[in-house]
mmCIF file of C-alpha atoms in Angstrom:
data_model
loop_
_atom_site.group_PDB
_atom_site.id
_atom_site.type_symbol
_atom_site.label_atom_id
_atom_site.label_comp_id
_atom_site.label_asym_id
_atom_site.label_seq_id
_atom_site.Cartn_x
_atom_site.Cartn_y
_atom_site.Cartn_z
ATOM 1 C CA UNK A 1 0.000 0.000 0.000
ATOM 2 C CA UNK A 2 1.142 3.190 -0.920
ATOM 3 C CA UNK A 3 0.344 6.681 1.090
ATOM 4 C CA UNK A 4 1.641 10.014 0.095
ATOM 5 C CA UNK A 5 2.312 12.960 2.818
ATOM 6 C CA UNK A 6 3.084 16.424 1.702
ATOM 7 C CA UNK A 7 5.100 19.352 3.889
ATOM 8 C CA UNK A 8 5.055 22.970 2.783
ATOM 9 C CA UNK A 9 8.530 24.789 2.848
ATOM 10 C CA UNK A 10 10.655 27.861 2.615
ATOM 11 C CA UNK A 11 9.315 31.396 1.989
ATOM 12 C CA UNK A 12 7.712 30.134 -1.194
ATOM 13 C CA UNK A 13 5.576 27.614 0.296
ATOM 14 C CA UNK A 14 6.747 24.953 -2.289
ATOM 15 C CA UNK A 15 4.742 21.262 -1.309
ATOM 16 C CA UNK A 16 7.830 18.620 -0.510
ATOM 17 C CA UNK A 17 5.962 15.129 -0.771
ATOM 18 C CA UNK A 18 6.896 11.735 0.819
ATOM 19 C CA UNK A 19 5.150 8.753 -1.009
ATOM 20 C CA UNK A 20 6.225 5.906 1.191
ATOM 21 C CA UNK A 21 5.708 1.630 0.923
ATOM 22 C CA UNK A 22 4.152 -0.129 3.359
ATOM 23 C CA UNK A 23 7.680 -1.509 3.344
ATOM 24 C CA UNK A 24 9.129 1.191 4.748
ATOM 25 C CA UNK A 25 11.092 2.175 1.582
ATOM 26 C CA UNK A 26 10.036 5.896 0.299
ATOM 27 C CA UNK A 27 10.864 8.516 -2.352
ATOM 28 C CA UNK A 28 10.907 12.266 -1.423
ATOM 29 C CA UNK A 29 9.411 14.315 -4.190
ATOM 30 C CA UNK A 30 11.044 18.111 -4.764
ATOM 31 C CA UNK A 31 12.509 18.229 -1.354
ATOM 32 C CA UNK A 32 12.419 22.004 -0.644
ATOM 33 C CA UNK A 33 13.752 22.117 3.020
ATOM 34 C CA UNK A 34 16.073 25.783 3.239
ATOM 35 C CA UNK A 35 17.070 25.337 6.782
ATOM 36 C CA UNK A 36 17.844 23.319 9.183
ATOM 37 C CA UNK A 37 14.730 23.388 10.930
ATOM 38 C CA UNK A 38 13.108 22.425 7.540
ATOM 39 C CA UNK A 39 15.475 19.816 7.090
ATOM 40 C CA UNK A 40 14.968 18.626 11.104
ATOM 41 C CA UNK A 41 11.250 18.105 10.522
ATOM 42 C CA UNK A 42 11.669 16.212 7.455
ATOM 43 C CA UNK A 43 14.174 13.535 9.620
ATOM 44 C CA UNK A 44 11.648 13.510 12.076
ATOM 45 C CA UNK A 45 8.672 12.436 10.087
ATOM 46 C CA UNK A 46 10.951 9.733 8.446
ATOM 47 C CA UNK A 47 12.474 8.700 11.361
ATOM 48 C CA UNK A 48 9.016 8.566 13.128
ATOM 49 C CA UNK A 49 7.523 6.145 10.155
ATOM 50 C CA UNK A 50 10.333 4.248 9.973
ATOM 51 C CA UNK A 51 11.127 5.609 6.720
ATOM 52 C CA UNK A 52 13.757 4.978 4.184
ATOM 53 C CA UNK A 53 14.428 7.069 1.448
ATOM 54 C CA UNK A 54 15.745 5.283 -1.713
ATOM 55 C CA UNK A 55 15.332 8.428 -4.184
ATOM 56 C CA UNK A 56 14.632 11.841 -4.665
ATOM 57 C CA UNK A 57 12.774 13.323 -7.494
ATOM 58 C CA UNK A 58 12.482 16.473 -8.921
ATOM 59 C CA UNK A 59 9.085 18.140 -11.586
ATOM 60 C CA UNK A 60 11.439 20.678 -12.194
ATOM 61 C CA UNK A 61 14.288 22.217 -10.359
ATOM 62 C CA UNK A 62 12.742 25.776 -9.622
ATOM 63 C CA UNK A 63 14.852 26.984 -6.740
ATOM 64 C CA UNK A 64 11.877 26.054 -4.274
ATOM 65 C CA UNK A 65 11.949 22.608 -5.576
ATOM 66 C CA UNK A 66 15.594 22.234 -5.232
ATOM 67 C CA UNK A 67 17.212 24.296 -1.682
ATOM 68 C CA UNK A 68 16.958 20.995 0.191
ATOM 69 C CA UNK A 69 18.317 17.949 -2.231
ATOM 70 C CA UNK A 70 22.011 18.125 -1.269
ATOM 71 C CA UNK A 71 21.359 17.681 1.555
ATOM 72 C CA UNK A 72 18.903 14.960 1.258
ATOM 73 C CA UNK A 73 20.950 12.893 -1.073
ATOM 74 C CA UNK A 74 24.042 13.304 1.215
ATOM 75 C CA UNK A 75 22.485 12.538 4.067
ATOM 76 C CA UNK A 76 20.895 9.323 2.826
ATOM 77 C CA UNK A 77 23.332 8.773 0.068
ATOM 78 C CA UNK A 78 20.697 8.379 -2.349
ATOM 79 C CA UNK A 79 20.679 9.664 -5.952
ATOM 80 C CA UNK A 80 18.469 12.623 -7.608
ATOM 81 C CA UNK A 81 16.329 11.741 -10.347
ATOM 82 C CA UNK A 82 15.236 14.736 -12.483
ATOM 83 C CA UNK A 83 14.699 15.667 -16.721
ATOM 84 C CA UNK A 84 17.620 16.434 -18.558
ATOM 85 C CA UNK A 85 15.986 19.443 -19.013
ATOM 86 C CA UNK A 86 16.521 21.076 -15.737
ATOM 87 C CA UNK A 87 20.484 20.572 -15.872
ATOM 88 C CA UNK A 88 20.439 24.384 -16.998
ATOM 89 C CA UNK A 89 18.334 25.297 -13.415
ATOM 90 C CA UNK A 90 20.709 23.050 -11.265
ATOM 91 C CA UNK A 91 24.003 24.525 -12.826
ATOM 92 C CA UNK A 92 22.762 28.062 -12.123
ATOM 93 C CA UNK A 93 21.416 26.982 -8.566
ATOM 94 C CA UNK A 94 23.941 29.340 -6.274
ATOM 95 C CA UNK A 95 23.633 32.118 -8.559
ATOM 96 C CA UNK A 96 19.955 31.769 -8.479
ATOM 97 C CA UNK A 97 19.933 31.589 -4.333
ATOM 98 C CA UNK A 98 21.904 34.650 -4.538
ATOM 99 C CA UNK A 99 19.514 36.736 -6.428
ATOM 100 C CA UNK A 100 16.701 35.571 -3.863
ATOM 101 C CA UNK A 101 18.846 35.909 -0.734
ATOM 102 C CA UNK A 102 19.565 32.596 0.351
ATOM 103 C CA UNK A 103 23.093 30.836 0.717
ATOM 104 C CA UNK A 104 24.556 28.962 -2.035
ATOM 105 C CA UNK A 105 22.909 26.018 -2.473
ATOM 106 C CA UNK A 106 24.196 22.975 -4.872
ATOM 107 C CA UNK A 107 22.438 19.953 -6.201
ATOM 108 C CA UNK A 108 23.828 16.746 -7.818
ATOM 109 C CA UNK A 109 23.639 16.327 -11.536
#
């Protein structure tokens, strides 16, 4: 059985979704946690459910989509799954976080 929980970060009130197994095995959906207190109650629902991320995906890599996937993927050493397309987006990711006042912010390719 599937089930599908949704958090709503950063300034921009992006929607970061969980859609976890009954296995315990999950995928986190445009992760968009831009501090750590984001990124705290993220663990804390997973570690809660007894969650295990195995992937992240992204829609698109809009900066709201993206501020909190480095950090995901290191922490769980997990890949990033996203379209070819948004390779442009993720290159320009610290200039973009610039221009909106956040730190520098990276994301796999």
């Amino acid at each position: 059985m599937l089930k599908i929980d949704a958090y709503v970060f950063n300034p921009f009130q992006e929607n970061t979704w969980v859609i976890s197994h009954s296995s315990g095995n999950c995928l986190v959906i445009d992760p968009g946690c831009s501090n750590a207190q984001e990124q705290q109650s993220l663990l804390q629902f997973l570690d809660k459910n007894q969650l295990i991320p195995n992937e992240v995906w992204l829609t698109h890599a809009h900066i709201d989509h993206v501020l909190g996937v480095d950090w995901l993927c290191r922490t769980y050493k997990i890949p990033l799954r996203a379209s070819k397309a948004s390779l442009p987006l993720i290159e320009s990711l610290p200039d973009i976080c610039r221009m909106y006042g956040f730190p520098p912010a990276h994301c796999p390719k």
